[in-house]
PDB file of C-alpha atoms in Angstrom:
ATOM      1  CA  MET G   1       7.015 -32.556 -16.269  1.00  0.00           C
ATOM      2  CA  ALA G   2       6.940 -36.375 -16.790  1.00  0.00           C
ATOM      3  CA  ALA G   3       8.043 -35.874 -20.227  1.00  0.00           C
ATOM      4  CA  LEU G   4      11.247 -34.153 -19.136  1.00  0.00           C
ATOM      5  CA  SER G   5      14.541 -35.770 -18.367  1.00  0.00           C
ATOM      6  CA  ALA G   6      15.577 -36.106 -14.669  1.00  0.00           C
ATOM      7  CA  ASN G   7      17.947 -33.445 -15.000  1.00  0.00           C
ATOM      8  CA  SER G   8      15.539 -31.079 -16.617  1.00  0.00           C
ATOM      9  CA  ARG G   9      13.100 -31.641 -13.871  1.00  0.00           C
ATOM     10  CA  GLY G  10      15.787 -31.145 -11.365  1.00  0.00           C
ATOM     11  CA  ALA G  11      16.613 -27.799 -13.028  1.00  0.00           C
ATOM     12  CA  PHE G  12      13.089 -26.634 -13.123  1.00  0.00           C
ATOM     13  CA  TYR G  13      12.554 -27.301  -9.439  1.00  0.00           C
ATOM     14  CA  MET G  14      15.774 -25.537  -8.630  1.00  0.00           C
ATOM     15  CA  VAL G  15      14.786 -22.388 -10.493  1.00  0.00           C
ATOM     16  CA  LEU G  16      11.463 -22.354  -8.777  1.00  0.00           C
ATOM     17  CA  ALA G  17      13.054 -23.033  -5.225  1.00  0.00           C
ATOM     18  CA  MET G  18      15.401 -20.100  -5.806  1.00  0.00           C
ATOM     19  CA  ALA G  19      12.573 -17.703  -6.769  1.00  0.00           C
ATOM     20  CA  MET G  20      10.619 -18.797  -3.536  1.00  0.00           C
ATOM     21  CA  PHE G  21      13.714 -18.627  -1.359  1.00  0.00           C
ATOM     22  CA  ILE G  22      14.575 -15.075  -2.370  1.00  0.00           C
ATOM     23  CA  CYS G  23      10.833 -13.885  -1.954  1.00  0.00           C
ATOM     24  CA  ASN G  24      10.939 -15.544   1.601  1.00  0.00           C
ATOM     25  CA  ASP G  25      14.320 -13.831   2.262  1.00  0.00           C
ATOM     26  CA  ALA G  26      12.976 -10.483   1.362  1.00  0.00           C
ATOM     27  CA  LEU G  27       9.787 -10.867   3.606  1.00  0.00           C
ATOM     28  CA  VAL G  28      11.912 -12.175   6.478  1.00  0.00           C
ATOM     29  CA  LYS G  29      14.505  -9.204   6.241  1.00  0.00           C
ATOM     30  CA  ALA G  30      11.399  -6.882   6.188  1.00  0.00           C
ATOM     31  CA  ALA G  31      10.035  -8.659   9.318  1.00  0.00           C
ATOM     32  CA  SER G  32      13.494  -8.781  11.130  1.00  0.00           C
ATOM     33  CA  THR G  33      13.260  -4.929  11.544  1.00  0.00           C
ATOM     34  CA  GLN G  34      10.553  -5.369  14.320  1.00  0.00           C
ATOM     35  CA  ILE G  35      10.829  -8.835  15.606  1.00  0.00           C
ATOM     36  CA  SER G  36      13.626 -11.300  16.389  1.00  0.00           C
ATOM     37  CA  ILE G  37      15.015 -14.068  14.396  1.00  0.00           C
ATOM     38  CA  ALA G  38      13.691 -16.562  16.842  1.00  0.00           C
ATOM     39  CA  GLN G  39      10.105 -15.399  16.717  1.00  0.00           C
ATOM     40  CA  ILE G  40      10.208 -15.254  12.919  1.00  0.00           C
ATOM     41  CA  MET G  41      11.453 -18.946  12.928  1.00  0.00           C
ATOM     42  CA  PHE G  42       8.496 -19.834  15.175  1.00  0.00           C
ATOM     43  CA  VAL G  43       5.634 -17.803  13.709  1.00  0.00           C
ATOM     44  CA  ARG G  44       6.763 -18.544  10.113  1.00  0.00           C
ATOM     45  CA  GLY G  45       7.586 -22.256  11.087  1.00  0.00           C
ATOM     46  CA  ALA G  46       4.078 -22.763  12.769  1.00  0.00           C
ATOM     47  CA  MET G  47       2.279 -21.509   9.741  1.00  0.00           C
ATOM     48  CA  THR G  48       4.352 -23.759   7.339  1.00  0.00           C
ATOM     49  CA  LEU G  49       3.911 -26.666   9.633  1.00  0.00           C
ATOM     50  CA  VAL G  50       0.180 -26.426   9.459  1.00  0.00           C
ATOM     51  CA  LEU G  51       0.301 -26.431   5.838  1.00  0.00           C
ATOM     52  CA  VAL G  52       2.823 -29.231   5.425  1.00  0.00           C
ATOM     53  CA  PHE G  53       1.017 -31.477   8.195  1.00  0.00           C
ATOM     54  CA  LEU G  54      -2.251 -31.103   6.136  1.00  0.00           C
ATOM     55  CA  ILE G  55      -0.551 -32.095   2.923  1.00  0.00           C
ATOM     56  CA  ALA G  56       1.410 -34.967   4.495  1.00  0.00           C
ATOM     57  CA  ARG G  57      -1.872 -36.223   6.146  1.00  0.00           C
ATOM     58  CA  HIS G  58      -3.796 -36.013   2.972  1.00  0.00           C
ATOM     59  CA  LEU G  59      -1.085 -37.853   1.140  1.00  0.00           C
ATOM     60  CA  GLY G  60      -0.740 -40.451   3.842  1.00  0.00           C
ATOM     61  CA  ALA G  61       2.832 -39.401   4.193  1.00  0.00           C
ATOM     62  CA  LEU G  62       3.086 -38.600   7.995  1.00  0.00           C
ATOM     63  CA  PRO G  63       6.564 -39.540   9.305  1.00  0.00           C
ATOM     64  CA  THR G  64       6.986 -42.906  10.751  1.00  0.00           C
ATOM     65  CA  ARG G  65       9.199 -43.937  13.778  1.00  0.00           C
ATOM     66  CA  ARG G  66      11.755 -45.256  11.232  1.00  0.00           C
ATOM     67  CA  MET G  67      11.854 -41.853   9.458  1.00  0.00           C
ATOM     68  CA  LEU G  68      12.198 -40.011  12.738  1.00  0.00           C
ATOM     69  CA  THR G  69      15.101 -42.180  13.884  1.00  0.00           C
ATOM     70  CA  ASP G  70      16.975 -42.301  10.543  1.00  0.00           C
ATOM     71  CA  ARG G  71      20.426 -41.054  10.917  1.00  0.00           C
ATOM     72  CA  THR G  72      20.429 -39.343   7.467  1.00  0.00           C
ATOM     73  CA  MET G  73      17.327 -37.541   8.139  1.00  0.00           C
ATOM     74  CA  LEU G  74      18.501 -36.414  11.447  1.00  0.00           C
ATOM     75  CA  LEU G  75      21.745 -34.986   9.973  1.00  0.00           C
ATOM     76  CA  ARG G  76      19.793 -33.190   7.359  1.00  0.00           C
ATOM     77  CA  VAL G  77      17.803 -31.630   9.982  1.00  0.00           C
ATOM     78  CA  PHE G  78      21.066 -30.425  11.801  1.00  0.00           C
ATOM     79  CA  PHE G  79      22.320 -28.819   8.575  1.00  0.00           C
ATOM     80  CA  GLU G  80      18.867 -27.229   7.977  1.00  0.00           C
ATOM     81  CA  ILE G  81      18.796 -25.671  11.477  1.00  0.00           C
ATOM     82  CA  GLY G  82      22.352 -24.429  11.164  1.00  0.00           C
ATOM     83  CA  ALA G  83      21.603 -22.801   7.660  1.00  0.00           C
ATOM     84  CA  THR G  84      18.526 -21.397   8.992  1.00  0.00           C
ATOM     85  CA  LEU G  85      19.908 -19.740  12.072  1.00  0.00           C
ATOM     86  CA  THR G  86      22.993 -18.385  10.399  1.00  0.00           C
ATOM     87  CA  TYR G  87      21.376 -17.098   7.116  1.00  0.00           C
ATOM     88  CA  LEU G  88      18.475 -15.394   8.920  1.00  0.00           C
ATOM     89  CA  THR G  89      21.096 -13.786  11.139  1.00  0.00           C
ATOM     90  CA  ALA G  90      22.941 -12.582   8.182  1.00  0.00           C
ATOM     91  CA  LEU G  91      19.859 -11.124   6.472  1.00  0.00           C
ATOM     92  CA  SER G  92      18.953  -9.279   9.581  1.00  0.00           C
ATOM     93  CA  ARG G  93      22.315  -7.588   9.758  1.00  0.00           C
ATOM     94  CA  ILE G  94      23.825  -7.053   6.428  1.00  0.00           C
ATOM     95  CA  PRO G  95      22.372  -5.721   3.048  1.00  0.00           C
ATOM     96  CA  PHE G  96      19.888  -8.128   1.418  1.00  0.00           C
ATOM     97  CA  ALA G  97      21.717  -8.231  -1.903  1.00  0.00           C
ATOM     98  CA  ASN G  98      25.063  -8.955  -0.010  1.00  0.00           C
ATOM     99  CA  ALA G  99      23.814 -11.959   1.651  1.00  0.00           C
ATOM    100  CA  SER G 100      22.130 -13.386  -1.523  1.00  0.00           C
ATOM    101  CA  SER G 101      25.393 -12.759  -3.436  1.00  0.00           C
ATOM    102  CA  ILE G 102      27.710 -14.662  -0.806  1.00  0.00           C
ATOM    103  CA  LEU G 103      25.019 -17.532  -1.154  1.00  0.00           C
ATOM    104  CA  GLN G 104      25.892 -17.705  -4.827  1.00  0.00           C
ATOM    105  CA  SER G 105      29.157 -19.640  -3.854  1.00  0.00           C
ATOM    106  CA  LEU G 106      26.957 -22.528  -2.597  1.00  0.00           C
ATOM    107  CA  PRO G 107      27.352 -24.636  -5.988  1.00  0.00           C
ATOM    108  CA  LEU G 108      31.039 -24.480  -5.379  1.00  0.00           C
ATOM    109  CA  ALA G 109      30.583 -25.509  -1.915  1.00  0.00           C
ATOM    110  CA  VAL G 110      28.445 -28.423  -3.074  1.00  0.00           C
ATOM    111  CA  THR G 111      30.952 -29.408  -5.669  1.00  0.00           C
ATOM    112  CA  LEU G 112      33.667 -29.269  -3.046  1.00  0.00           C
ATOM    113  CA  GLY G 113      31.652 -31.475  -0.637  1.00  0.00           C
ATOM    114  CA  ALA G 114      30.673 -33.939  -3.463  1.00  0.00           C
ATOM    115  CA  ALA G 115      34.355 -34.415  -4.072  1.00  0.00           C
ATOM    116  CA  LEU G 116      35.529 -34.737  -0.435  1.00  0.00           C
ATOM    117  CA  PHE G 117      32.548 -36.810   0.911  1.00  0.00           C
ATOM    118  CA  LEU G 118      30.806 -38.453  -1.973  1.00  0.00           C
ATOM    119  CA  GLY G 119      33.941 -39.411  -3.864  1.00  0.00           C
ATOM    120  CA  GLU G 120      32.742 -37.539  -7.056  1.00  0.00           C
ATOM    121  CA  PRO G 121      35.858 -36.841  -9.248  1.00  0.00           C
ATOM    122  CA  VAL G 122      37.117 -33.332  -9.584  1.00  0.00           C
ATOM    123  CA  GLY G 123      40.067 -32.472 -11.874  1.00  0.00           C
ATOM    124  CA  TRP G 124      42.613 -29.718 -11.105  1.00  0.00           C
ATOM    125  CA  ARG G 125      40.760 -27.119 -13.314  1.00  0.00           C
ATOM    126  CA  ARG G 126      37.609 -27.438 -11.054  1.00  0.00           C
ATOM    127  CA  TRP G 127      39.732 -27.145  -8.085  1.00  0.00           C
ATOM    128  CA  VAL G 128      41.213 -23.810  -9.477  1.00  0.00           C
ATOM    129  CA  ALA G 129      37.708 -22.557 -10.229  1.00  0.00           C
ATOM    130  CA  ILE G 130      36.530 -23.498  -6.830  1.00  0.00           C
ATOM    131  CA  LEU G 131      39.461 -21.432  -5.422  1.00  0.00           C
ATOM    132  CA  VAL G 132      38.636 -18.531  -7.664  1.00  0.00           C
ATOM    133  CA  GLY G 133      34.963 -18.577  -6.602  1.00  0.00           C
ATOM    134  CA  PHE G 134      35.916 -18.251  -2.894  1.00  0.00           C
ATOM    135  CA  ILE G 135      38.166 -15.512  -3.789  1.00  0.00           C
ATOM    136  CA  GLY G 136      35.050 -13.923  -5.305  1.00  0.00           C
ATOM    137  CA  VAL G 137      33.338 -14.410  -2.002  1.00  0.00           C
ATOM    138  CA  LEU G 138      36.271 -12.603  -0.293  1.00  0.00           C
ATOM    139  CA  VAL G 139      35.802  -9.717  -2.798  1.00  0.00           C
ATOM    140  CA  ILE G 140      32.157  -9.480  -1.917  1.00  0.00           C
ATOM    141  CA  LEU G 141      33.072  -9.517   1.782  1.00  0.00           C
ATOM    142  CA  LYS G 142      35.785  -6.589   1.158  1.00  0.00           C
ATOM    143  CA  PRO G 143      38.273  -7.819   3.796  1.00  0.00           C
ATOM    144  CA  GLY G 144      40.254  -4.936   5.164  1.00  0.00           C
ATOM    145  CA  PRO G 145      40.119  -2.392   7.945  1.00  0.00           C
ATOM    146  CA  SER G 146      37.342  -0.240   6.296  1.00  0.00           C
ATOM    147  CA  GLY G 147      35.173  -2.537   4.302  1.00  0.00           C
ATOM    148  CA  PHE G 148      34.889  -5.768   6.144  1.00  0.00           C
ATOM    149  CA  VAL G 149      31.705  -6.323   8.058  1.00  0.00           C
ATOM    150  CA  PRO G 150      31.932  -9.246  10.557  1.00  0.00           C
ATOM    151  CA  ASP G 151      28.241 -10.166  10.356  1.00  0.00           C
ATOM    152  CA  ALA G 152      28.819 -11.231   6.735  1.00  0.00           C
ATOM    153  CA  LEU G 153      30.549 -14.273   7.936  1.00  0.00           C
ATOM    154  CA  PHE G 154      27.133 -15.670   9.004  1.00  0.00           C
ATOM    155  CA  ALA G 155      26.282 -15.802   5.434  1.00  0.00           C
ATOM    156  CA  VAL G 156      29.546 -17.735   4.723  1.00  0.00           C
ATOM    157  CA  VAL G 157      28.702 -20.291   7.462  1.00  0.00           C
ATOM    158  CA  ALA G 158      25.238 -20.638   5.938  1.00  0.00           C
ATOM    159  CA  VAL G 159      26.610 -21.724   2.691  1.00  0.00           C
ATOM    160  CA  PHE G 160      28.547 -24.494   4.164  1.00  0.00           C
ATOM    161  CA  PHE G 161      25.562 -25.700   6.252  1.00  0.00           C
ATOM    162  CA  THR G 162      23.354 -25.378   3.251  1.00  0.00           C
ATOM    163  CA  ALA G 163      25.807 -27.471   1.160  1.00  0.00           C
ATOM    164  CA  GLY G 164      25.788 -30.111   3.781  1.00  0.00           C
ATOM    165  CA  ARG G 165      22.038 -30.175   3.761  1.00  0.00           C
ATOM    166  CA  ASP G 166      22.001 -30.606   0.001  1.00  0.00           C
ATOM    167  CA  LEU G 167      24.679 -33.308   0.043  1.00  0.00           C
ATOM    168  CA  VAL G 168      22.819 -35.426   2.670  1.00  0.00           C
ATOM    169  CA  THR G 169      19.469 -34.959   0.895  1.00  0.00           C
ATOM    170  CA  LYS G 170      21.110 -37.006  -1.980  1.00  0.00           C
ATOM    171  CA  ARG G 171      21.642 -39.724   0.658  1.00  0.00           C
ATOM    172  CA  VAL G 172      18.120 -39.761   2.365  1.00  0.00           C
ATOM    173  CA  ASP G 173      16.147 -42.925   1.600  1.00  0.00           C
ATOM    174  CA  PRO G 174      14.385 -42.454  -1.726  1.00  0.00           C
ATOM    175  CA  THR G 175      11.326 -44.410  -0.291  1.00  0.00           C
ATOM    176  CA  ILE G 176      10.659 -41.617   2.170  1.00  0.00           C
ATOM    177  CA  PRO G 177       8.234 -39.112   0.610  1.00  0.00           C
ATOM    178  CA  SER G 178       9.578 -35.451   0.035  1.00  0.00           C
ATOM    179  CA  ILE G 179       6.677 -34.038   2.159  1.00  0.00           C
ATOM    180  CA  SER G 180       7.775 -36.271   5.051  1.00  0.00           C
ATOM    181  CA  VAL G 181      11.185 -34.625   4.941  1.00  0.00           C
ATOM    182  CA  SER G 182       9.698 -31.201   4.835  1.00  0.00           C
ATOM    183  CA  LEU G 183       7.384 -32.006   7.759  1.00  0.00           C
ATOM    184  CA  PHE G 184      10.165 -33.332   9.760  1.00  0.00           C
ATOM    185  CA  THR G 185      12.641 -30.535   8.964  1.00  0.00           C
ATOM    186  CA  THR G 186       9.885 -27.687   9.602  1.00  0.00           C
ATOM    187  CA  THR G 187       9.012 -29.297  13.110  1.00  0.00           C
ATOM    188  CA  ALA G 188      12.434 -29.070  14.229  1.00  0.00           C
ATOM    189  CA  ILE G 189      13.014 -25.528  13.006  1.00  0.00           C
ATOM    190  CA  THR G 190       9.739 -24.285  14.615  1.00  0.00           C
ATOM    191  CA  SER G 191      10.459 -25.990  17.759  1.00  0.00           C
ATOM    192  CA  LEU G 192      13.928 -24.389  17.982  1.00  0.00           C
ATOM    193  CA  GLY G 193      12.552 -20.994  17.300  1.00  0.00           C
ATOM    194  CA  ALA G 194      10.038 -21.473  20.188  1.00  0.00           C
ATOM    195  CA  CYS G 195      13.025 -22.369  22.454  1.00  0.00           C
ATOM    196  CA  LEU G 196      15.014 -19.261  21.295  1.00  0.00           C
ATOM    197  CA  ILE G 197      12.340 -16.631  21.632  1.00  0.00           C
ATOM    198  CA  VAL G 198      12.974 -15.556  25.311  1.00  0.00           C
ATOM    199  CA  PRO G 199      16.866 -15.794  25.027  1.00  0.00           C
ATOM    200  CA  MET G 200      16.787 -13.581  21.935  1.00  0.00           C
ATOM    201  CA  GLY G 201      14.627 -10.855  23.413  1.00  0.00           C
ATOM    202  CA  GLY G 202      11.102 -12.107  24.153  1.00  0.00           C
ATOM    203  CA  TRP G 203       7.917 -12.006  22.274  1.00  0.00           C
ATOM    204  CA  ARG G 204       6.729  -8.876  20.463  1.00  0.00           C
ATOM    205  CA  PRO G 205       3.005  -8.444  19.359  1.00  0.00           C
ATOM    206  CA  LEU G 206       2.262  -8.835  15.888  1.00  0.00           C
ATOM    207  CA  ASP G 207       0.227  -6.492  13.974  1.00  0.00           C
ATOM    208  CA  ALA G 208      -1.858  -7.339  10.802  1.00  0.00           C
ATOM    209  CA  ASP G 209       0.856  -6.259   8.511  1.00  0.00           C
ATOM    210  CA  MET G 210       3.610  -8.237  10.146  1.00  0.00           C
ATOM    211  CA  PHE G 211       1.386 -11.403  10.318  1.00  0.00           C
ATOM    212  CA  GLY G 212       0.806 -11.082   6.581  1.00  0.00           C
ATOM    213  CA  LEU G 213       4.344 -10.770   5.855  1.00  0.00           C
ATOM    214  CA  LEU G 214       5.236 -13.983   7.893  1.00  0.00           C
ATOM    215  CA  ALA G 215       2.153 -15.922   6.186  1.00  0.00           C
ATOM    216  CA  LEU G 216       3.569 -15.069   2.717  1.00  0.00           C
ATOM    217  CA  ALA G 217       6.955 -16.159   3.829  1.00  0.00           C
ATOM    218  CA  ALA G 218       5.602 -19.375   5.197  1.00  0.00           C
ATOM    219  CA  LEU G 219       3.899 -20.180   1.869  1.00  0.00           C
ATOM    220  CA  ALA G 220       7.015 -19.192  -0.069  1.00  0.00           C
ATOM    221  CA  VAL G 221       9.360 -21.379   2.158  1.00  0.00           C
ATOM    222  CA  LEU G 222       6.843 -24.359   1.971  1.00  0.00           C
ATOM    223  CA  VAL G 223       7.173 -24.229  -1.851  1.00  0.00           C
ATOM    224  CA  ALA G 224      10.864 -23.797  -1.754  1.00  0.00           C
ATOM    225  CA  TYR G 225      11.460 -26.748   0.768  1.00  0.00           C
ATOM    226  CA  GLN G 226       9.660 -29.069  -1.670  1.00  0.00           C
ATOM    227  CA  CYS G 227      11.295 -27.902  -4.791  1.00  0.00           C
ATOM    228  CA  ILE G 228      14.765 -28.141  -3.321  1.00  0.00           C
ATOM    229  CA  ILE G 229      14.221 -31.692  -2.168  1.00  0.00           C
ATOM    230  CA  LEU G 230      12.758 -32.606  -5.603  1.00  0.00           C
ATOM    231  CA  ALA G 231      15.631 -30.890  -7.232  1.00  0.00           C
ATOM    232  CA  MET G 232      18.263 -32.757  -5.656  1.00  0.00           C
ATOM    233  CA  ARG G 233      16.504 -36.052  -5.817  1.00  0.00           C
ATOM    234  CA  ASN G 234      15.670 -35.700  -9.579  1.00  0.00           C
ATOM    235  CA  GLY G 235      18.824 -34.384 -10.949  1.00  0.00           C
ATOM    236  CA  GLU G 236      22.479 -34.973 -10.741  1.00  0.00           C
ATOM    237  CA  ILE G 237      24.132 -32.426  -8.235  1.00  0.00           C
ATOM    238  CA  SER G 238      26.601 -31.014 -10.797  1.00  0.00           C
ATOM    239  CA  PHE G 239      23.898 -30.315 -13.291  1.00  0.00           C
ATOM    240  CA  VAL G 240      21.233 -28.937 -10.819  1.00  0.00           C
ATOM    241  CA  ALA G 241      23.331 -26.855  -8.566  1.00  0.00           C
ATOM    242  CA  PRO G 242      24.453 -24.046 -11.144  1.00  0.00           C
ATOM    243  CA  PHE G 243      20.667 -23.195 -11.527  1.00  0.00           C
ATOM    244  CA  ARG G 244      20.883 -21.639  -8.048  1.00  0.00           C
ATOM    245  CA  TYR G 245      22.548 -18.642  -9.790  1.00  0.00           C
ATOM    246  CA  THR G 246      18.951 -17.584 -11.143  1.00  0.00           C
ATOM    247  CA  SER G 247      18.245 -16.500  -7.492  1.00  0.00           C
ATOM    248  CA  LEU G 248      20.823 -13.631  -8.117  1.00  0.00           C
ATOM    249  CA  ILE G 249      18.559 -11.878 -10.719  1.00  0.00           C
ATOM    250  CA  TRP G 250      15.760 -11.891  -8.054  1.00  0.00           C
ATOM    251  CA  ALA G 251      18.048 -10.718  -5.316  1.00  0.00           C
ATOM    252  CA  LEU G 252      19.540  -7.866  -7.005  1.00  0.00           C
ATOM    253  CA  GLY G 253      16.177  -6.635  -8.430  1.00  0.00           C
ATOM    254  CA  ILE G 254      14.530  -6.667  -4.922  1.00  0.00           C
ATOM    255  CA  GLY G 255      17.447  -5.265  -3.233  1.00  0.00           C
ATOM    256  CA  ILE G 256      17.395  -2.220  -5.590  1.00  0.00           C
ATOM    257  CA  VAL G 257      13.536  -1.739  -5.610  1.00  0.00           C
ATOM    258  CA  PHE G 258      12.492  -2.614  -2.057  1.00  0.00           C
ATOM    259  CA  PHE G 259      15.610  -1.842   0.030  1.00  0.00           C
ATOM    260  CA  GLY G 260      17.334   0.772  -2.006  1.00  0.00           C
ATOM    261  CA  GLU G 261      20.649  -1.184  -2.234  1.00  0.00           C
ATOM    262  CA  ILE G 262      22.970  -0.341  -5.035  1.00  0.00           C
ATOM    263  CA  PRO G 263      25.529  -2.825  -5.831  1.00  0.00           C
ATOM    264  CA  THR G 264      29.070  -1.611  -5.349  1.00  0.00           C
ATOM    265  CA  ASN G 265      31.853  -2.216  -7.997  1.00  0.00           C
ATOM    266  CA  SER G 266      33.658  -4.645  -5.778  1.00  0.00           C
ATOM    267  CA  MET G 267      30.333  -6.579  -5.130  1.00  0.00           C
ATOM    268  CA  MET G 268      29.786  -6.806  -8.785  1.00  0.00           C
ATOM    269  CA  ILE G 269      33.365  -8.008  -9.379  1.00  0.00           C
ATOM    270  CA  GLY G 270      33.026 -10.705  -6.663  1.00  0.00           C
ATOM    271  CA  ILE G 271      29.726 -11.839  -8.164  1.00  0.00           C
ATOM    272  CA  VAL G 272      31.426 -12.195 -11.652  1.00  0.00           C
ATOM    273  CA  LEU G 273      34.109 -14.355 -10.134  1.00  0.00           C
ATOM    274  CA  VAL G 274      31.843 -16.541  -8.151  1.00  0.00           C
ATOM    275  CA  ILE G 275      29.269 -17.240 -10.847  1.00  0.00           C
ATOM    276  CA  GLY G 276      32.115 -17.513 -13.500  1.00  0.00           C
ATOM    277  CA  SER G 277      33.754 -19.989 -11.600  1.00  0.00           C
ATOM    278  CA  GLY G 278      30.531 -22.051 -10.787  1.00  0.00           C
ATOM    279  CA  LEU G 279      29.505 -22.020 -14.575  1.00  0.00           C
ATOM    280  CA  TYR G 280      33.068 -23.253 -15.415  1.00  0.00           C
ATOM    281  CA  THR G 281      32.841 -26.096 -12.926  1.00  0.00           C
ATOM    282  CA  PHE G 282      29.492 -27.126 -14.521  1.00  0.00           C
ATOM    283  CA  TYR G 283      31.033 -26.987 -18.025  1.00  0.00           C
ATOM    284  CA  ARG G 284      33.983 -29.153 -16.872  1.00  0.00           C
ATOM    285  CA  GLU G 285      31.795 -31.695 -15.338  1.00  0.00           C
ATOM    286  CA  SER G 286      29.506 -31.822 -18.545  1.00  0.00           C
ATOM    287  CA  ARG G 287      32.725 -32.276 -20.562  1.00  0.00           C
ATOM    288  CA  ARG G 288      33.863 -35.119 -17.855  1.00  0.00           C
ATOM    289  CA  ARG G 289      30.559 -36.996 -18.434  1.00  0.00           C
ATOM    290  CA  GLN G 290      30.761 -36.901 -22.050  1.00  0.00           C
ATOM    291  CA  VAL G 291      34.099 -38.442 -22.018  1.00  0.00           C
ATOM    292  CA  THR G 292      33.194 -41.109 -19.561  1.00  0.00           C
ATOM    293  CA  ALA G 293      30.009 -41.881 -21.551  1.00  0.00           C
ATOM    294  CA  GLY G 294      32.219 -42.319 -24.627  1.00  0.00           C
ATOM    295  CA  GLU G 295      34.668 -44.528 -22.893  1.00  0.00           C
ATOM    296  CA  THR G 296      31.757 -46.917 -21.465  1.00  0.00           C
ATOM    297  CA  ASP G 297      29.571 -47.035 -24.551  1.00  0.00           C
ATOM    298  CA  PRO G 298      29.838 -50.541 -26.194  1.00  0.00           C
ATOM    299  CA  ALA G 299      31.277 -50.563 -29.685  1.00  0.00           C
ATOM    300  CA  PRO G 300      28.684 -50.489 -32.382  1.00  0.00           C
ATOM    301  CA  PRO G 301      28.314 -53.766 -34.204  1.00  0.00           C
ATOM    302  CA  ALA G 302      30.248 -54.400 -37.195  1.00  0.00           C
TER     303      ALA G 302
END
């Protein structure tokens, strides 16, 4: 990995993060048929917390008071909690592939956020691409009296929470170890899950199969958390974000094989619009950087 460029490392971590997130999503959806989202958050979170704590202690990276009171860290936790609640709710209520497909608009949301809040330049072509991408999301949602499923809006809201998380991650103090960020985030999500168990239906006993599902989900989400942090820290947002689309391959395959979900024509059209516009924004960003680099390079010696 050391021999790779920063962007290449970021892309590698993003691809691995997406594979782990999709595996986690599939396990969570399977578990949500028997227990509440809050119980999933707590049990999965508690398992992940143990693993993260042991790793952080071994590395001497337990969070300090400065980390726990850092406003950027707190804001990242807020976005992570919002993303977790809304996306897990979407997974439990709509088809697996639909939720994952809507999440494919995340790179567009990240580009939009980077332009609005981080001051990254975005030309009119990329603004059009962002608009087309969100039209693709509407096609996946199938708005209309016969096709729209209100619960799908949870996935849309999750997109914007997740985009906020990724943008804030770029602003977290680089001296704070990634495992410390994961430990802080996991603690917050696990605690919230514990608080919501009673309001969301109470505790249900876990059999061996359910415990195994959640244990695998905990391992997957641990790897995913670490990889997403490393991806956003190593690479440029505009370069790394499009590699999220690799998750769609996993999502469609798992949806078909394990959940019997056959993609509809409208869903595939929406996916093409979302991914096509996302890839175009990536292309335009690459072109912009090439032009900028050409303008700033010093003239060669005579």
